[in-house]
Amino acid sequence: MKSDIMKELRMGIRTSKFLVITASFLFFAILTPIMMKFILPQLLLNQFQGMEEATISQMLDMSQKGSLLGYMSDLFEIGTIVVVFALSGLLAQEIKENTLVLPICSGKKLFSIVTSKLVVFSIFLILASTLGMVICYLYAGVLFAFDIELWSVVVIGLLYGGYMIFLLNLVMLFGTIIKSSIGTGFMTLGFSLFLYFIGSYLDVHMYLPSGLLISAQNILANQSYQNLGVTLAISIILVLMISKITHMRLEHREWNER
Amino acid sequence: MNTIELTGEMFIMLLPLVAIQLGLTIYCVIKIMKEGVENLNKWAWIAICIFLNLIGPITFLIVGRKRDI
């Protein structure tokens, strides 16, 4: 297992998966507060000549909280796309190029291969989203004022990391169904957006992993941890089920088919 | 016309963004020259990496890198 984890770490660095995700998370973490403080007000002033700065600050939530909310929406809209497509080849590519055959023939267990991928990228996603959130918090704090507790920002980062782990599991599952990594990416993206839409339309976010994002917004908006326990429990159960199904699909796969 | 005044404070705050953007672009151009590309030709990928902020290098790293099996 340890050697598999080391292999996944090396592959993550070599294929620049870590770099792509970290760079995009950090980019938006830094960009959002700067946009809020400097660029958006100037754009509005240019668009509506004669408008006073006080009116602009009423239109935009120019605070640390507003910046963090902006970053959270960027992370959901763009971060999701980046994560899904960066990780879409994790299993799909390996199955397509038959690179799993050799480790399996040399006695490696499928459970160990799949689990090491999940462990490495789950820890990385948790760290990346928490780091991005903390950097956005610090930047926004310097530009506006520190009006939120760091602890709640760390919790929000962990919740976003949890949602990203759900996406990682979906990518792995769809990777066993569709051999093309881009196809896997689109399928995962479509499915996750569909779940979010269902959650909003039927107001059942609480029972879906997308509820983690809603809980994060509630924590930021009014320090409310209501329903978080239920959403967390359901998300963990779903993630475990998806990884079990992924494992079962790989176990029943004919590896020497041409 | 929209003009945005670049203040000293704004410039300092933007430096990390410039560093990320520049670092990624240089990294990608080196990768393109050393390892080759897939799906588009070399010069097209270089242009994409240079002219499309963040999106260009990320797109290249996801779909443009030549994979060695």
Short mmCIF file of C-alpha atoms in Angstrom, two decimals:
data_model
loop_
_atom_site.label_atom_id
_atom_site.label_comp_id
_atom_site.label_asym_id
_atom_site.label_seq_id
_atom_site.Cartn_x
_atom_site.Cartn_y
_atom_site.Cartn_z
CA MET A 1 0.00 0.00 0.00
CA LYS A 2 2.81 2.41 0.91
CA SER A 3 4.51 1.84 -2.44
CA ASP A 4 1.20 2.46 -4.25
CA ILE A 5 0.74 5.73 -2.39
CA MET A 6 4.28 6.80 -3.29
CA LYS A 7 3.61 5.87 -6.92
CA GLU A 8 0.43 7.96 -6.99
CA LEU A 9 2.27 10.90 -5.44
CA ARG A 10 4.98 10.68 -8.09
CA MET A 11 2.38 10.35 -10.87
CA GLY A 12 0.46 13.33 -9.52
CA ILE A 13 3.59 15.46 -9.70
CA ARG A 14 4.75 14.08 -13.06
CA THR A 15 1.40 14.55 -14.78
CA SER A 16 1.06 18.05 -13.22
CA LYS A 17 -2.32 17.18 -11.66
CA PHE A 18 -1.28 18.73 -8.35
CA LEU A 19 0.09 21.80 -10.11
CA VAL A 20 -3.05 22.42 -12.19
CA ILE A 21 -5.41 22.21 -9.23
CA THR A 22 -3.21 24.17 -6.81
CA ALA A 23 -2.51 26.94 -9.35
CA SER A 24 -6.18 27.42 -10.22
CA PHE A 25 -7.33 27.38 -6.56
CA LEU A 26 -4.64 29.90 -5.55
CA PHE A 27 -5.25 32.08 -8.62
CA PHE A 28 -8.91 32.60 -7.76
CA ALA A 29 -8.16 32.89 -4.02
CA ILE A 30 -5.94 35.89 -4.76
CA LEU A 31 -7.94 37.31 -7.67
CA THR A 32 -11.37 37.48 -6.00
CA PRO A 33 -10.50 39.97 -3.19
CA ILE A 34 -8.52 42.14 -5.64
CA MET A 35 -11.47 42.17 -8.03
CA MET A 36 -13.78 43.18 -5.19
CA LYS A 37 -11.52 45.91 -3.88
CA PHE A 38 -10.04 47.52 -7.00
CA ILE A 39 -11.34 46.29 -10.33
CA LEU A 40 -15.13 45.98 -9.91
CA PRO A 41 -15.59 49.44 -8.32
CA GLN A 42 -13.51 51.06 -11.06
CA LEU A 43 -15.44 49.22 -13.77
CA LEU A 44 -18.72 50.36 -12.23
CA LEU A 45 -17.46 53.94 -11.91
CA ASN A 46 -16.49 53.87 -15.58
CA GLN A 47 -19.82 52.38 -16.63
CA PHE A 48 -22.01 54.71 -14.57
CA GLN A 49 -20.38 58.13 -14.68
CA GLY A 50 -21.21 60.28 -11.69
CA MET A 51 -22.01 57.40 -9.37
CA GLU A 52 -20.67 57.87 -5.86
CA GLU A 53 -18.37 55.38 -4.15
CA ALA A 54 -20.85 54.94 -1.30
CA THR A 55 -23.49 53.73 -3.78
CA ILE A 56 -21.01 51.25 -5.25
CA SER A 57 -20.14 49.84 -1.83
CA GLN A 58 -23.88 49.37 -1.25
CA MET A 59 -24.20 47.50 -4.56
CA LEU A 60 -21.24 45.19 -3.90
CA ASP A 61 -20.59 43.33 -0.68
CA MET A 62 -17.16 44.90 -0.26
CA SER A 63 -16.03 42.98 2.79
CA GLN A 64 -14.05 39.91 3.75
CA LYS A 65 -17.30 37.94 3.80
CA GLY A 66 -18.24 39.15 0.29
CA SER A 67 -14.82 38.15 -1.05
CA LEU A 68 -15.05 34.71 0.49
CA LEU A 69 -18.56 34.23 -0.94
CA GLY A 70 -17.22 35.25 -4.37
CA TYR A 71 -14.34 32.80 -4.03
CA MET A 72 -16.71 30.02 -2.97
CA SER A 73 -18.84 30.56 -6.05
CA ASP A 74 -15.69 30.58 -8.26
CA LEU A 75 -14.59 27.36 -6.62
CA PHE A 76 -17.94 25.74 -7.37
CA GLU A 77 -18.18 27.00 -10.97
CA ILE A 78 -14.57 26.89 -12.20
CA GLY A 79 -12.82 24.83 -9.53
CA THR A 80 -15.20 21.93 -10.15
CA ILE A 81 -14.45 21.95 -13.88
CA VAL A 82 -10.69 22.07 -13.28
CA VAL A 83 -10.76 19.28 -10.66
CA VAL A 84 -13.00 17.02 -12.75
CA PHE A 85 -10.99 17.36 -15.97
CA ALA A 86 -7.58 17.26 -14.26
CA LEU A 87 -8.48 14.01 -12.50
CA SER A 88 -10.64 12.50 -15.25
CA GLY A 89 -7.81 10.27 -16.48
CA LEU A 90 -7.11 8.70 -13.08
CA LEU A 91 -8.78 5.38 -13.91
CA ALA A 92 -10.18 5.93 -17.42
CA GLN A 93 -6.72 6.51 -18.92
CA GLU A 94 -5.19 3.56 -17.11
CA ILE A 95 -7.98 1.25 -18.29
CA LYS A 96 -7.79 2.57 -21.85
CA GLU A 97 -4.02 2.18 -22.07
CA ASN A 98 -3.99 -1.13 -20.17
CA THR A 99 -1.43 0.16 -17.69
CA LEU A 100 -3.20 -1.56 -14.80
CA VAL A 101 -2.58 -5.03 -16.24
CA LEU A 102 1.09 -5.20 -15.25
CA PRO A 103 0.62 -4.30 -11.56
CA ILE A 104 -2.32 -6.72 -11.30
CA CYS A 105 -0.31 -9.54 -12.91
CA SER A 106 2.59 -8.84 -10.57
CA GLY A 107 0.36 -9.48 -7.58
CA LYS A 108 -0.84 -6.01 -6.64
CA LYS A 109 -4.35 -5.93 -5.24
CA LEU A 110 -6.97 -3.80 -7.02
CA PHE A 111 -8.18 -2.59 -3.62
CA SER A 112 -4.73 -1.24 -2.86
CA ILE A 113 -4.41 0.48 -6.26
CA VAL A 114 -7.83 2.18 -6.06
CA THR A 115 -7.51 3.08 -2.37
CA SER A 116 -4.07 4.64 -2.83
CA LYS A 117 -5.43 6.86 -5.61
CA LEU A 118 -8.36 7.88 -3.41
CA VAL A 119 -6.19 8.53 -0.35
CA VAL A 120 -3.55 10.61 -2.16
CA PHE A 121 -5.96 12.78 -4.12
CA SER A 122 -8.48 13.12 -1.27
CA ILE A 123 -5.80 14.46 1.09
CA PHE A 124 -4.52 16.73 -1.64
CA LEU A 125 -8.00 18.12 -2.45
CA ILE A 126 -8.73 18.78 1.22
CA LEU A 127 -5.41 20.58 1.63
CA ALA A 128 -5.76 22.58 -1.60
CA SER A 129 -9.28 23.83 -0.91
CA THR A 130 -8.49 24.70 2.72
CA LEU A 131 -5.28 26.47 1.69
CA GLY A 132 -7.14 28.41 -1.04
CA MET A 133 -9.83 29.44 1.43
CA VAL A 134 -7.29 30.58 4.04
CA ILE A 135 -5.31 32.57 1.44
CA CYS A 136 -8.52 34.26 0.24
CA TYR A 137 -9.36 35.00 3.91
CA LEU A 138 -5.94 36.58 4.52
CA TYR A 139 -5.97 38.60 1.28
CA ALA A 140 -9.51 39.84 1.87
CA GLY A 141 -8.63 40.60 5.50
CA VAL A 142 -5.68 42.75 4.49
CA LEU A 143 -7.72 44.56 1.80
CA PHE A 144 -10.91 45.05 3.85
CA ALA A 145 -10.96 44.06 7.53
CA PHE A 146 -10.77 40.82 9.48
CA ASP A 147 -14.42 40.31 10.42
CA ILE A 148 -14.66 36.50 10.28
CA GLU A 149 -13.04 33.87 12.50
CA LEU A 150 -10.26 31.85 10.87
CA TRP A 151 -11.69 28.65 12.34
CA SER A 152 -14.96 28.94 10.40
CA VAL A 153 -12.98 29.57 7.19
CA VAL A 154 -10.98 26.37 7.81
CA VAL A 155 -14.27 24.47 8.33
CA ILE A 156 -15.60 25.92 5.04
CA GLY A 157 -12.40 24.82 3.27
CA LEU A 158 -12.78 21.31 4.69
CA LEU A 159 -16.42 21.16 3.52
CA TYR A 160 -15.42 22.21 0.01
CA GLY A 161 -12.65 19.60 0.16
CA GLY A 162 -15.31 17.05 1.11
CA TYR A 163 -17.37 17.96 -1.96
CA MET A 164 -14.25 17.65 -4.14
CA ILE A 165 -13.67 14.16 -2.69
CA PHE A 166 -17.20 13.25 -3.79
CA LEU A 167 -16.30 14.47 -7.30
CA LEU A 168 -13.06 12.41 -7.18
CA ASN A 169 -15.08 9.30 -6.37
CA LEU A 170 -17.51 10.03 -9.20
CA VAL A 171 -14.59 10.47 -11.61
CA MET A 172 -13.20 7.10 -10.56
CA LEU A 173 -16.60 5.41 -10.94
CA PHE A 174 -17.33 6.89 -14.37
CA GLY A 175 -13.74 6.09 -15.37
CA THR A 176 -14.60 2.41 -15.06
CA ILE A 177 -17.65 2.89 -17.29
CA ILE A 178 -16.31 5.23 -19.98
CA LYS A 179 -12.81 4.67 -21.28
CA SER A 180 -12.30 8.20 -22.59
CA SER A 181 -11.01 10.58 -19.94
CA ILE A 182 -12.69 13.64 -21.49
CA GLY A 183 -15.97 11.68 -21.68
CA THR A 184 -15.53 10.77 -18.01
CA GLY A 185 -14.99 14.45 -17.21
CA PHE A 186 -18.17 15.55 -19.00
CA MET A 187 -20.17 12.72 -17.45
CA THR A 188 -18.99 13.61 -13.93
CA LEU A 189 -19.59 17.31 -14.49
CA GLY A 190 -23.09 16.67 -15.89
CA PHE A 191 -23.99 14.33 -13.05
CA SER A 192 -22.73 16.68 -10.32
CA LEU A 193 -24.58 19.67 -11.84
CA PHE A 194 -27.70 17.53 -12.18
CA LEU A 195 -27.47 16.60 -8.47
CA TYR A 196 -27.05 20.27 -7.58
CA PHE A 197 -30.05 21.20 -9.73
CA ILE A 198 -32.17 18.47 -8.13
CA GLY A 199 -31.05 19.65 -4.71
CA SER A 200 -32.11 23.22 -5.47
CA TYR A 201 -35.32 22.34 -7.29
CA LEU A 202 -36.66 19.89 -4.66
CA ASP A 203 -34.93 21.67 -1.78
CA VAL A 204 -33.15 18.47 -0.70
CA HIS A 205 -29.55 19.71 -0.58
CA MET A 206 -29.44 18.44 2.99
CA TYR A 207 -29.58 14.84 1.72
CA LEU A 208 -27.03 15.32 -1.08
CA PRO A 209 -23.26 16.01 -1.12
CA SER A 210 -24.04 19.42 -2.64
CA GLY A 211 -25.44 20.19 0.82
CA LEU A 212 -21.81 20.53 1.93
CA LEU A 213 -21.56 23.66 -0.24
CA ILE A 214 -24.83 25.04 1.11
CA SER A 215 -23.69 24.33 4.69
CA ALA A 216 -20.44 26.18 3.97
CA GLN A 217 -22.44 29.20 2.78
CA ASN A 218 -24.64 29.04 5.90
CA ILE A 219 -21.59 28.91 8.14
CA LEU A 220 -20.14 31.98 6.45
CA ALA A 221 -23.43 33.91 6.32
CA ASN A 222 -24.79 33.27 9.80
CA GLN A 223 -22.49 30.86 11.63
CA SER A 224 -25.19 28.20 11.34
CA TYR A 225 -24.12 24.53 11.53
CA GLN A 226 -27.72 23.33 11.11
CA ASN A 227 -28.14 20.00 9.23
CA LEU A 228 -24.39 19.70 8.71
CA GLY A 229 -24.26 16.36 10.57
CA VAL A 230 -26.90 14.76 8.33
CA THR A 231 -25.27 16.04 5.12
CA LEU A 232 -21.83 14.89 6.27
CA ALA A 233 -23.09 11.41 7.20
CA ILE A 234 -24.94 11.00 3.88
CA SER A 235 -21.90 12.25 1.92
CA ILE A 236 -19.56 9.82 3.68
CA ILE A 237 -21.95 6.91 3.06
CA LEU A 238 -22.30 7.90 -0.62
CA VAL A 239 -18.54 8.20 -1.06
CA LEU A 240 -17.98 4.77 0.51
CA MET A 241 -20.71 3.25 -1.68
CA ILE A 242 -19.31 4.79 -4.85
CA SER A 243 -15.79 3.56 -4.10
CA LYS A 244 -17.17 0.07 -3.34
CA ILE A 245 -19.02 0.03 -6.69
CA THR A 246 -15.85 1.24 -8.45
CA HIS A 247 -13.88 -1.56 -6.82
CA MET A 248 -16.52 -4.15 -7.76
CA ARG A 249 -16.57 -2.96 -11.38
CA LEU A 250 -12.80 -3.32 -11.57
CA GLU A 251 -12.90 -6.77 -9.93
CA HIS A 252 -15.35 -8.02 -12.57
CA ARG A 253 -13.44 -6.54 -15.46
CA GLU A 254 -11.86 -8.73 -18.15
CA TRP A 255 -8.32 -7.36 -18.21
CA ASN A 256 -7.01 -9.30 -21.22
CA GLU A 257 -9.75 -8.28 -23.67
CA ARG A 258 -8.54 -6.83 -26.97
CA MET B 1 -13.71 53.37 -22.89
CA ASN B 2 -13.07 51.49 -19.65
CA THR B 3 -9.77 52.41 -18.03
CA ILE B 4 -8.52 50.97 -14.78
CA GLU B 5 -5.93 52.96 -12.90
CA LEU B 6 -3.09 50.77 -11.63
CA THR B 7 -2.15 52.00 -8.19
CA GLY B 8 0.99 51.00 -6.28
CA GLU B 9 -1.06 49.05 -3.75
CA MET B 10 -2.92 47.23 -6.49
CA PHE B 11 0.36 46.39 -8.22
CA ILE B 12 1.82 44.84 -5.06
CA MET B 13 -1.34 42.82 -4.47
CA LEU B 14 -1.30 41.62 -8.08
CA LEU B 15 2.32 40.41 -7.94
CA PRO B 16 1.51 36.86 -6.71
CA LEU B 17 -1.03 36.51 -9.54
CA VAL B 18 1.56 37.62 -12.07
CA ALA B 19 4.03 35.15 -10.56
CA ILE B 20 1.53 32.26 -10.85
CA GLN B 21 0.62 33.21 -14.41
CA LEU B 22 4.21 33.74 -15.55
CA GLY B 23 5.47 30.63 -13.77
CA LEU B 24 2.78 28.44 -15.35
CA THR B 25 3.39 29.89 -18.82
CA ILE B 26 7.17 29.35 -18.63
CA TYR B 27 6.68 25.83 -17.23
CA CYS B 28 4.29 24.96 -20.07
CA VAL B 29 6.48 26.43 -22.80
CA ILE B 30 9.45 24.39 -21.49
CA LYS B 31 7.26 21.26 -21.41
CA ILE B 32 6.07 21.92 -24.96
CA MET B 33 9.60 22.36 -26.30
CA LYS B 34 11.05 19.40 -24.39
CA GLU B 35 8.30 16.77 -24.46
CA GLY B 36 6.14 17.63 -27.47
CA VAL B 37 2.38 18.02 -27.68
CA GLU B 38 -0.88 16.27 -28.54
CA ASN B 39 -4.11 17.36 -30.26
CA LEU B 40 -2.76 20.68 -31.69
CA ASN B 41 0.59 21.74 -33.04
CA LYS B 42 3.44 23.06 -30.93
CA TRP B 43 3.09 26.74 -31.92
CA ALA B 44 -0.66 26.73 -31.37
CA TRP B 45 -0.18 25.42 -27.83
CA ILE B 46 2.54 28.01 -27.15
CA ALA B 47 0.19 30.78 -28.34
CA ILE B 48 -2.64 29.39 -26.19
CA CYS B 49 -0.37 29.24 -23.13
CA ILE B 50 0.88 32.78 -23.61
CA PHE B 51 -2.32 34.58 -24.60
CA LEU B 52 -4.99 32.81 -22.52
CA ASN B 53 -4.48 33.72 -18.89
CA LEU B 54 -4.47 30.67 -16.61
CA ILE B 55 -6.97 28.84 -18.84
CA GLY B 56 -4.33 28.33 -21.56
CA PRO B 57 -1.65 26.61 -19.45
CA ILE B 58 -4.29 24.57 -17.60
CA THR B 59 -5.91 23.42 -20.86
CA PHE B 60 -2.49 22.46 -22.20
CA LEU B 61 -1.58 20.51 -19.05
CA ILE B 62 -4.88 18.62 -19.16
CA VAL B 63 -5.32 17.86 -22.86
CA GLY B 64 -2.18 19.00 -24.68
CA ARG B 65 0.68 17.16 -22.99
CA LYS B 66 2.29 14.29 -24.81
CA ARG B 67 1.79 11.22 -22.68
CA ASP B 68 4.49 8.63 -22.27
CA ILE B 69 2.94 5.31 -21.33
#
